[in-house]
Tab-separated table of C-alpha atoms in Angstrom:
chain	number	residue	atom	x	y	z
I	1316	UNK	CA	14.448	41.903	1.727
I	1317	UNK	CA	18.259	42.092	1.228
I	1318	UNK	CA	18.795	41.191	4.896
I	1319	UNK	CA	16.494	38.101	4.389
I	1320	UNK	CA	18.384	36.869	1.293
I	1321	UNK	CA	21.671	37.331	2.982
I	1322	UNK	CA	20.548	35.146	5.924
I	1323	UNK	CA	19.024	32.771	3.434
I	1324	UNK	CA	22.318	32.370	1.541
I	1325	UNK	CA	24.472	31.952	4.537
I	1326	UNK	CA	22.051	29.370	6.005
I	1327	UNK	CA	22.148	27.434	2.741
I	1328	UNK	CA	25.990	27.606	2.567
I	1329	UNK	CA	26.269	26.389	6.164
I	1330	UNK	CA	23.763	23.623	5.570
I	1331	UNK	CA	25.959	22.335	2.703
I	1332	UNK	CA	29.256	22.560	4.738
I	1333	UNK	CA	31.512	19.800	6.114
I	1334	UNK	CA	30.013	20.692	9.466
I	1335	UNK	CA	26.646	19.916	8.359
I	1336	UNK	CA	27.671	16.624	6.825
I	1337	UNK	CA	29.108	15.395	10.152
I	1338	UNK	CA	25.513	14.886	11.415
I	1339	UNK	CA	24.270	12.769	8.473
I	1340	UNK	CA	27.325	11.038	7.178
I	1341	UNK	CA	27.422	7.985	9.287
I	1342	UNK	CA	29.736	5.067	8.453
I	1343	UNK	CA	27.603	2.419	10.007
I	1344	UNK	CA	23.970	2.320	11.127
I	1345	UNK	CA	21.089	0.133	12.232
I	1346	UNK	CA	17.501	1.251	11.149
I	1347	UNK	CA	14.304	0.094	12.414
I	1348	UNK	CA	11.226	1.210	10.386
I	1349	UNK	CA	7.543	0.796	11.352
I	1350	UNK	CA	4.929	2.101	8.764
I	1351	UNK	CA	1.278	1.387	8.710
I	1352	UNK	CA	-1.801	2.842	7.195
I	1353	UNK	CA	-5.767	2.197	7.075
I	1354	UNK	CA	-8.051	4.035	4.778
I	1355	UNK	CA	-11.266	3.953	2.996
I	1356	UNK	CA	-12.303	5.917	-0.156
I	1357	UNK	CA	-15.784	7.358	0.857
I	1358	UNK	CA	-16.288	8.295	4.439
I	1359	UNK	CA	-14.015	11.138	5.856
I	1360	UNK	CA	-13.448	12.492	9.318
I	1361	UNK	CA	-13.667	16.181	8.072
I	1362	UNK	CA	-17.174	15.574	6.651
I	1363	UNK	CA	-18.429	14.839	10.252
I	1364	UNK	CA	-16.394	17.282	12.232
I	1365	UNK	CA	-18.989	19.893	11.974
I	1366	UNK	CA	-21.145	21.906	14.307
I	1367	UNK	CA	-24.343	21.241	12.417
I	1368	UNK	CA	-23.914	17.794	11.181
I	1369	UNK	CA	-26.298	16.884	8.342
I	1370	UNK	CA	-26.165	13.360	6.885
I	1371	UNK	CA	-27.469	13.410	3.313
I	1372	UNK	CA	-27.691	9.870	2.196
I	1373	UNK	CA	-28.497	10.726	-1.565
I	1374	UNK	CA	-25.432	13.042	-1.694
I	1375	UNK	CA	-23.163	10.261	0.113
I	1376	UNK	CA	-24.223	7.877	-2.658
I	1377	UNK	CA	-23.586	10.432	-5.490
I	1378	UNK	CA	-20.205	11.186	-4.185
I	1379	UNK	CA	-19.118	7.609	-3.892
I	1380	UNK	CA	-16.678	6.411	-6.761
I	1381	UNK	CA	-18.282	4.276	-9.495
I	1382	UNK	CA	-15.993	1.513	-8.455
I	1383	UNK	CA	-17.825	1.492	-5.004
I	1384	UNK	CA	-16.803	1.570	-1.511
I	1385	UNK	CA	-13.463	-0.111	-0.391
I	1386	UNK	CA	-11.130	-0.224	2.645
I	1387	UNK	CA	-7.454	-0.647	2.420
I	1388	UNK	CA	-4.568	-1.434	4.747
I	1389	UNK	CA	-0.954	-1.606	4.509
I	1390	UNK	CA	2.126	-2.457	6.857
I	1391	UNK	CA	5.805	-2.835	6.162
I	1392	UNK	CA	7.868	-3.162	9.214
I	1393	UNK	CA	11.616	-3.738	8.604
I	1394	UNK	CA	15.165	-3.680	10.171
I	1395	UNK	CA	18.198	-2.974	8.299
I	1396	UNK	CA	21.968	-2.440	8.644
I	1397	UNK	CA	23.950	-0.056	6.403
I	1398	UNK	CA	27.580	0.345	5.948
I	1399	UNK	CA	28.900	3.310	3.949
I	1400	UNK	CA	32.396	2.683	2.553
I	1401	UNK	CA	34.526	5.038	0.174
I	1402	UNK	CA	33.995	2.746	-2.742
I	1403	UNK	CA	30.391	1.695	-2.092
I	1404	UNK	CA	27.358	1.690	0.133
I	1405	UNK	CA	25.806	-1.719	1.409
I	1406	UNK	CA	22.452	-2.252	2.925
I	1407	UNK	CA	20.844	-5.473	4.153
I	1408	UNK	CA	17.249	-5.302	4.975
I	1409	UNK	CA	14.654	-7.753	6.412
I	1410	UNK	CA	10.972	-7.021	6.430
I	1411	UNK	CA	7.448	-7.964	6.213
I	1412	UNK	CA	5.050	-6.420	3.779
I	1413	UNK	CA	1.452	-6.738	4.053
I	1414	UNK	CA	-1.642	-5.200	2.056
I	1415	UNK	CA	-5.080	-5.791	1.393
I	1416	UNK	CA	-8.395	-4.348	0.136
I	1417	UNK	CA	-12.038	-5.067	0.677
I	1418	UNK	CA	-14.608	-3.672	-1.473
I	1419	UNK	CA	-18.449	-3.455	-2.180
I	1420	UNK	CA	-20.092	-2.273	-5.192
I	1421	UNK	CA	-21.917	1.086	-5.209
I	1422	UNK	CA	-25.230	-0.584	-5.849
I	1423	UNK	CA	-25.724	-1.405	-2.149
I	1424	UNK	CA	-25.254	2.229	-1.130
I	1425	UNK	CA	-27.645	3.432	-3.849
I	1426	UNK	CA	-30.365	1.082	-2.551
I	1427	UNK	CA	-29.798	2.337	1.113
I	1428	UNK	CA	-29.805	5.880	0.198
I	1429	UNK	CA	-32.447	6.117	-2.483
I	1430	UNK	CA	-34.397	2.742	-2.182
I	1431	UNK	CA	-35.635	0.685	-5.122
I	1432	UNK	CA	-38.763	0.116	-7.288
I	1433	UNK	CA	-41.140	-2.799	-6.794
I	1434	UNK	CA	-39.954	-5.867	-8.726
I	1435	UNK	CA	-36.510	-4.176	-9.399
I	1436	UNK	CA	-33.635	-6.673	-8.747
I	1437	UNK	CA	-30.653	-5.182	-6.841
I	1438	UNK	CA	-27.340	-6.781	-7.412
I	1439	UNK	CA	-24.323	-6.166	-5.108
I	1440	UNK	CA	-20.801	-7.436	-5.726
I	1441	UNK	CA	-17.947	-7.852	-3.277
I	1442	UNK	CA	-14.260	-8.186	-3.760
I	1443	UNK	CA	-11.322	-8.906	-1.364
I	1444	UNK	CA	-7.643	-9.386	-1.792
I	1445	UNK	CA	-4.556	-9.398	0.306
I	1446	UNK	CA	-0.862	-10.392	0.288
I	1447	UNK	CA	1.810	-10.852	2.915
I	1448	UNK	CA	5.429	-11.201	1.937
I	1449	UNK	CA	8.688	-11.632	4.062
I	1450	UNK	CA	11.610	-10.493	2.280
I	1451	UNK	CA	15.524	-10.010	2.679
I	1452	UNK	CA	17.107	-7.490	0.216
I	1453	UNK	CA	20.745	-6.464	-0.283
I	1454	UNK	CA	21.249	-3.123	-1.751
I	1455	UNK	CA	24.525	-2.105	-3.240
I	1456	UNK	CA	25.395	1.354	-4.376
I	1457	UNK	CA	28.541	2.485	-6.150
I	1458	UNK	CA	29.803	5.260	-8.747
I	1459	UNK	CA	30.358	4.347	-12.457
I	1460	UNK	CA	32.051	7.428	-14.043
I	1461	UNK	CA	29.294	10.211	-14.005
I	1462	UNK	CA	26.587	7.982	-12.687
I	1463	UNK	CA	25.502	6.405	-9.339
I	1464	UNK	CA	24.387	2.854	-9.687
I	1465	UNK	CA	22.389	0.968	-7.186
I	1466	UNK	CA	21.572	-2.744	-7.414
I	1467	UNK	CA	18.817	-4.308	-5.220
I	1468	UNK	CA	18.457	-8.062	-5.465
I	1469	UNK	CA	15.594	-9.270	-3.185
I	1470	UNK	CA	14.716	-12.893	-1.968
I	1471	UNK	CA	11.203	-13.039	-0.862
I	1472	UNK	CA	8.807	-15.573	0.536
I	1473	UNK	CA	5.109	-15.302	0.032
I	1474	UNK	CA	3.296	-15.987	3.432
I	1475	UNK	CA	-0.420	-15.703	2.401
I	1476	UNK	CA	-2.502	-14.643	-0.356
I	1477	UNK	CA	-6.225	-14.062	-0.389
I	1478	UNK	CA	-8.324	-13.286	-3.567
I	1479	UNK	CA	-11.987	-13.105	-4.516
I	1480	UNK	CA	-13.461	-11.590	-7.554
I	1481	UNK	CA	-17.036	-13.117	-7.347
I	1482	UNK	CA	-18.898	-12.369	-4.150
I	1483	UNK	CA	-22.637	-11.654	-5.216
I	1484	UNK	CA	-25.706	-10.691	-3.456
I	1485	UNK	CA	-29.029	-10.035	-5.134
I	1486	UNK	CA	-32.532	-9.278	-3.549
I	1487	UNK	CA	-35.972	-8.358	-4.992
I	1488	UNK	CA	-39.336	-7.554	-3.524
I	1489	UNK	CA	-42.198	-8.693	-5.872
I	1490	UNK	CA	-45.771	-7.426	-6.300
I	1491	UNK	CA	-47.154	-10.424	-4.251
I	1492	UNK	CA	-45.144	-9.216	-1.239
I	1493	UNK	CA	-42.388	-11.679	-1.585
I	1494	UNK	CA	-38.804	-10.899	-0.592
I	1495	UNK	CA	-36.220	-13.004	-2.435
I	1496	UNK	CA	-32.489	-12.877	-1.666
I	1497	UNK	CA	-29.560	-14.813	-3.138
I	1498	UNK	CA	-25.951	-15.063	-2.022
I	1499	UNK	CA	-23.294	-16.706	-3.899
I	1500	UNK	CA	-19.426	-16.333	-3.419
I	1501	UNK	CA	-15.998	-17.956	-2.977
I	1502	UNK	CA	-12.839	-16.694	-1.457
I	1503	UNK	CA	-9.543	-18.406	-2.357
I	1504	UNK	CA	-6.876	-18.607	0.213
I	1505	UNK	CA	-3.132	-19.715	-0.514
I	1506	UNK	CA	-0.485	-20.778	1.982
I	1507	UNK	CA	2.403	-23.062	2.534
I	1508	UNK	CA	1.183	-24.766	5.695
I	1509	UNK	CA	-2.381	-25.990	6.220
I	1510	UNK	CA	-4.318	-27.283	9.150
I	1511	UNK	CA	-4.760	-30.611	7.364
I	1512	UNK	CA	-0.986	-31.359	7.384
I	1513	UNK	CA	0.968	-30.972	10.461
I	1514	UNK	CA	4.050	-32.586	9.019
I	1515	UNK	CA	7.033	-30.448	9.972
I	1516	UNK	CA	9.287	-31.840	7.402
I	1517	UNK	CA	6.743	-31.267	4.707
I	1518	UNK	CA	6.037	-27.785	5.729
I	1519	UNK	CA	9.772	-26.989	5.813
I	1520	UNK	CA	10.142	-28.340	2.343
I	1521	UNK	CA	7.109	-26.294	1.144
I	1522	UNK	CA	8.717	-23.093	2.648
I	1523	UNK	CA	12.179	-23.884	1.160
I	1524	UNK	CA	10.465	-24.380	-2.269
I	1525	UNK	CA	8.461	-21.143	-1.953
I	1526	UNK	CA	11.061	-18.424	-2.337
I	1527	UNK	CA	10.935	-15.971	-5.118
I	1528	UNK	CA	13.411	-13.491	-6.296
I	1529	UNK	CA	13.230	-10.126	-7.903
I	1530	UNK	CA	15.924	-7.588	-9.014
I	1531	UNK	CA	15.631	-3.907	-8.523
I	1532	UNK	CA	18.193	-1.145	-9.736
I	1533	UNK	CA	18.469	2.570	-10.177
I	1534	UNK	CA	20.945	4.793	-11.974
I	1535	UNK	CA	21.446	8.464	-10.979
I	1536	UNK	CA	22.860	11.144	-13.051
I	1537	UNK	CA	23.770	14.703	-11.964
I	1538	UNK	CA	22.600	16.932	-14.691
I	1539	UNK	CA	23.810	20.057	-13.087
I	1540	UNK	CA	25.287	20.755	-9.665
I	1541	UNK	CA	21.770	20.859	-8.195
I	1542	UNK	CA	19.748	18.491	-10.176
I	1543	UNK	CA	19.871	14.695	-10.003
I	1544	UNK	CA	17.951	12.573	-12.537
I	1545	UNK	CA	17.189	8.854	-11.611
I	1546	UNK	CA	15.589	5.952	-13.318
I	1547	UNK	CA	14.432	2.938	-11.218
I	1548	UNK	CA	13.011	-0.450	-12.122
I	1549	UNK	CA	12.081	-3.575	-10.092
I	1550	UNK	CA	11.680	-6.715	-12.286
I	1551	UNK	CA	10.199	-10.086	-10.977
I	1552	UNK	CA	12.743	-12.886	-12.022
I	1553	UNK	CA	11.459	-15.995	-10.032
I	1554	UNK	CA	8.061	-16.210	-8.735
I	1555	UNK	CA	7.192	-17.351	-5.122
I	1556	UNK	CA	5.187	-20.388	-4.790
I	1557	UNK	CA	2.350	-21.602	-2.594
I	1558	UNK	CA	1.903	-25.353	-1.985
I	1559	UNK	CA	-1.718	-25.334	-0.666
I	1560	UNK	CA	-4.948	-23.774	-1.774
I	1561	UNK	CA	-8.353	-23.394	-0.043
I	1562	UNK	CA	-11.594	-22.181	-1.499
I	1563	UNK	CA	-14.362	-21.423	0.810
I	1564	UNK	CA	-17.883	-20.897	-0.704
I	1565	UNK	CA	-21.078	-19.644	0.529
I	1566	UNK	CA	-24.579	-19.862	-0.997
I	1567	UNK	CA	-27.978	-18.954	0.080
I	1568	UNK	CA	-31.441	-18.614	-1.280
I	1569	UNK	CA	-34.165	-17.139	0.794
I	1570	UNK	CA	-37.681	-16.312	0.051
I	1571	UNK	CA	-40.278	-14.903	2.540
I	1572	UNK	CA	-43.419	-12.808	2.647
I	1573	UNK	CA	-43.539	-9.362	4.108
I	1574	UNK	CA	-46.993	-10.366	5.658
I	1575	UNK	CA	-45.138	-13.135	7.495
I	1576	UNK	CA	-42.416	-10.912	8.649
I	1577	UNK	CA	-44.815	-8.382	10.121
I	1578	UNK	CA	-46.999	-10.892	11.672
I	1579	UNK	CA	-44.277	-12.949	13.264
I	1580	UNK	CA	-45.325	-16.004	11.567
I	1581	UNK	CA	-42.643	-18.520	10.443
I	1582	UNK	CA	-41.948	-19.029	6.813
I	1583	UNK	CA	-40.399	-22.120	5.251
I	1584	UNK	CA	-40.643	-21.128	1.599
I	1585	UNK	CA	-37.598	-22.032	-0.516
I	1586	UNK	CA	-35.001	-21.473	2.145
I	1587	UNK	CA	-31.565	-22.983	1.768
I	1588	UNK	CA	-28.098	-21.928	3.228
I	1589	UNK	CA	-24.848	-23.619	2.693
I	1590	UNK	CA	-21.290	-22.804	3.601
I	1591	UNK	CA	-18.229	-24.806	2.567
I	1592	UNK	CA	-14.940	-24.020	4.176
I	1593	UNK	CA	-13.278	-26.488	1.710
I	1594	UNK	CA	-10.296	-28.574	1.911
I	1595	UNK	CA	-6.575	-27.651	1.674
I	1596	UNK	CA	-5.545	-29.045	-1.682
I	1597	UNK	CA	-2.095	-29.215	-3.052
I	1598	UNK	CA	-1.166	-26.726	-5.696
I	1599	UNK	CA	1.669	-24.871	-7.311
I	1600	UNK	CA	0.426	-21.357	-7.350
I	1601	UNK	CA	2.947	-18.833	-8.528
I	1602	UNK	CA	2.828	-15.114	-7.267
I	1603	UNK	CA	5.291	-12.096	-7.671
I	1604	UNK	CA	5.729	-8.703	-6.034
I	1605	UNK	CA	4.629	-5.845	-8.152
I	1606	UNK	CA	6.761	-4.846	-11.091
I	1607	UNK	CA	7.665	-1.122	-10.957
I	1608	UNK	CA	9.289	1.340	-13.279
I	1609	UNK	CA	9.780	5.027	-12.602
I	1610	UNK	CA	11.833	8.175	-13.197
I	1611	UNK	CA	12.401	10.895	-10.742
I	1612	UNK	CA	14.219	14.348	-10.474
I	1613	UNK	CA	15.562	15.859	-7.361
I	1614	UNK	CA	16.425	19.662	-7.378
I	1615	UNK	CA	18.530	21.408	-4.673
I	1616	UNK	CA	18.241	25.230	-5.525
I	1617	UNK	CA	19.589	26.263	-2.117
I	1618	UNK	CA	22.058	23.204	-1.495
I	1619	UNK	CA	20.930	20.760	1.123
I	1620	UNK	CA	18.771	23.544	2.749
I	1621	UNK	CA	15.840	22.683	0.266
I	1622	UNK	CA	15.226	19.590	-1.719
I	1623	UNK	CA	12.395	19.298	-4.206
I	1624	UNK	CA	11.564	15.902	-5.716
I	1625	UNK	CA	9.202	14.638	-8.258
I	1626	UNK	CA	8.753	10.953	-9.360
I	1627	UNK	CA	6.369	9.386	-12.040
I	1628	UNK	CA	5.940	5.857	-13.230
I	1629	UNK	CA	3.796	2.772	-12.993
I	1630	UNK	CA	3.482	-0.640	-11.393
I	1631	UNK	CA	1.794	-3.914	-12.154
I	1632	UNK	CA	0.372	-5.996	-9.362
I	1633	UNK	CA	0.541	-9.679	-9.781
I	1634	UNK	CA	2.155	-9.227	-13.254
I	1635	UNK	CA	2.056	-12.862	-14.445
I	1636	UNK	CA	-1.073	-14.143	-12.799
I	1637	UNK	CA	-3.423	-16.152	-14.989
I	1638	UNK	CA	-6.508	-15.545	-12.711
I	1639	UNK	CA	-8.899	-12.973	-14.179
I	1640	UNK	CA	-8.925	-9.750	-12.337
I	1641	UNK	CA	-5.569	-10.372	-10.321
I	1642	UNK	CA	-3.088	-8.612	-12.739
I	1643	UNK	CA	-3.536	-4.894	-12.274
I	1644	UNK	CA	-1.745	-1.943	-13.846
I	1645	UNK	CA	-1.662	1.491	-11.965
I	1646	UNK	CA	0.333	4.767	-12.036
I	1647	UNK	CA	2.471	5.927	-9.370
I	1648	UNK	CA	3.788	9.515	-8.438
I	1649	UNK	CA	5.574	11.427	-5.705
I	1650	UNK	CA	5.852	15.209	-5.294
I	1651	UNK	CA	7.508	16.477	-2.222
I	1652	UNK	CA	9.741	19.246	-0.561
I	1653	UNK	CA	12.187	18.912	2.201
I	1654	UNK	CA	13.668	21.702	4.335
I	1655	UNK	CA	16.881	20.745	6.201
I	1656	UNK	CA	18.825	22.819	8.782
I	1657	UNK	CA	22.311	21.602	9.020
I	1658	UNK	CA	20.982	17.943	8.533
I	1659	UNK	CA	20.083	18.120	12.226
I	1660	UNK	CA	16.409	19.052	11.858
I	1661	UNK	CA	14.290	18.218	8.628
I	1662	UNK	CA	10.855	18.710	7.760
I	1663	UNK	CA	9.249	17.507	4.508
I	1664	UNK	CA	5.597	17.645	2.925
I	1665	UNK	CA	4.620	15.494	0.129
I	1666	UNK	CA	1.852	14.083	-1.909
I	1667	UNK	CA	2.024	10.546	-3.412
I	1668	UNK	CA	0.191	7.659	-4.983
I	1669	UNK	CA	1.967	4.448	-4.214
I	1670	UNK	CA	0.746	0.846	-4.207
I	1671	UNK	CA	-2.770	2.080	-5.090
I	1672	UNK	CA	-3.011	4.623	-2.003
I	1673	UNK	CA	-3.029	8.397	-2.068
I	1674	UNK	CA	-1.068	9.979	0.763
I	1675	UNK	CA	-0.690	13.494	1.806
I	1676	UNK	CA	2.238	13.325	4.304
I	1677	UNK	CA	4.159	15.412	6.776
I	1678	UNK	CA	7.599	14.128	8.042
I	1679	UNK	CA	9.806	15.464	10.803
I	1680	UNK	CA	13.383	14.235	11.307
I	1681	UNK	CA	15.687	14.935	14.334
I	1682	UNK	CA	19.175	14.017	13.802
I	1683	UNK	CA	22.297	14.282	16.147
I	1684	UNK	CA	24.576	11.856	14.106
I	1685	UNK	CA	24.595	8.852	16.553
I	1686	UNK	CA	20.717	8.807	16.824
I	1687	UNK	CA	18.249	9.740	14.458
I	1688	UNK	CA	14.452	9.743	14.772
I	1689	UNK	CA	12.112	10.088	11.844
I	1690	UNK	CA	8.324	10.416	12.175
I	1691	UNK	CA	5.602	10.926	9.769
I	1692	UNK	CA	1.770	11.269	9.657
I	1693	UNK	CA	-0.413	11.109	6.512
I	1694	UNK	CA	-3.988	11.312	5.478
I	1695	UNK	CA	-4.590	8.509	3.072
I	1696	UNK	CA	-7.297	7.036	0.680
I	1697	UNK	CA	-7.566	5.141	-2.334
I	1698	UNK	CA	-9.571	8.029	-3.766
I	1699	UNK	CA	-7.581	11.530	-4.430
I	1700	UNK	CA	-10.140	13.985	-3.027
I	1701	UNK	CA	-11.031	11.647	-0.006
I	1702	UNK	CA	-7.309	11.593	0.997
I	1703	UNK	CA	-7.423	15.394	1.704
I	1704	UNK	CA	-10.482	14.970	3.883
I	1705	UNK	CA	-8.985	12.435	6.162
I	1706	UNK	CA	-10.654	9.206	4.775
I	1707	UNK	CA	-7.735	7.349	6.313
I	1708	UNK	CA	-4.509	7.687	8.361
I	1709	UNK	CA	-1.137	6.559	8.150
I	1710	UNK	CA	2.034	6.879	10.339
I	1711	UNK	CA	5.614	5.699	10.546
I	1712	UNK	CA	8.385	5.707	13.012
I	1713	UNK	CA	11.974	5.146	11.913
I	1714	UNK	CA	14.787	4.834	14.623
I	1715	UNK	CA	18.459	5.160	13.211
I	1716	UNK	CA	21.438	4.419	15.542
I	1717	UNK	CA	25.025	4.401	14.231
I	1718	UNK	CA	28.342	6.193	14.052
């Protein structure tokens, strides 16, 4: 035991030495980061990787969250240049941020799994939302007495926004053997260019008018030699704008008879179907990136050999939207541990809930100062328990080159 503690102490000391800092303290670097994730909140890989697979539909319906089934995706590729000076650190980053969710209410799965009673009306609701932003941020970090201050002004341009909170389907079978189905829904799409207007000068003007601005910042205080406390905020200042809006609608009313279906006879009772793609109309729709506020603590009980970090806070999606259902408040957290050997090899494991997705992530870093490669894989889901059962996957690759 004493021998193990001695080795641990020596390793920790060397990991915090000037020799170790040689491998991580670059003066200038270029960073290419490519993360992506896709998940759902119900169906998990580990549930089906069994020798004796039994699919219990009623159990599946009972385990589904009350909010219903959803699928989510997120991508955020970026490229940045960093300059580390004695008086401050400067980072310029350009990236594309995209995310989206598609959801179906639990009623559909309860019907599939348990059926319905004669005359009972089954109602199913669907939701869809998605955002794509292009952004450029300039991050500046500098010391102020006992504090490390970081300021992150960001100029962003909304590329596309999709939202629907009212896709409804209902169906019913009556005592007379009739089957009645109704569909009603609308999807709103916002953009700064439309197929109806190919005027390059107008599109350029729309894009220049579309830029929004938000301001982020953090303050870090070293409480002890091994504890750092940080507070972070991202505040929307100027909203981005869309110049065009398009609403596509669908409606259907269908009535038929079971006897007609089984006999193959045609039925023309009360059948109507209508789909309207809509026109691109001028608008001045405003949108912001999420507001965020959090606090974190980083503890290094063994120097840079071991780093423990915890973060808690909340975010507000579409914070100033006047459309019902778009503004949404949700918590965020991060709990992680990183083991570093001379800053050459690092491994970290973490659990987090960020941008409404739970992630259980493993990261590996190989660094030889001039070149660094970070890779990470994660199980993901918008449901906490499903994220441990591989209901979705995420991965990222970060390539860093500098001197």
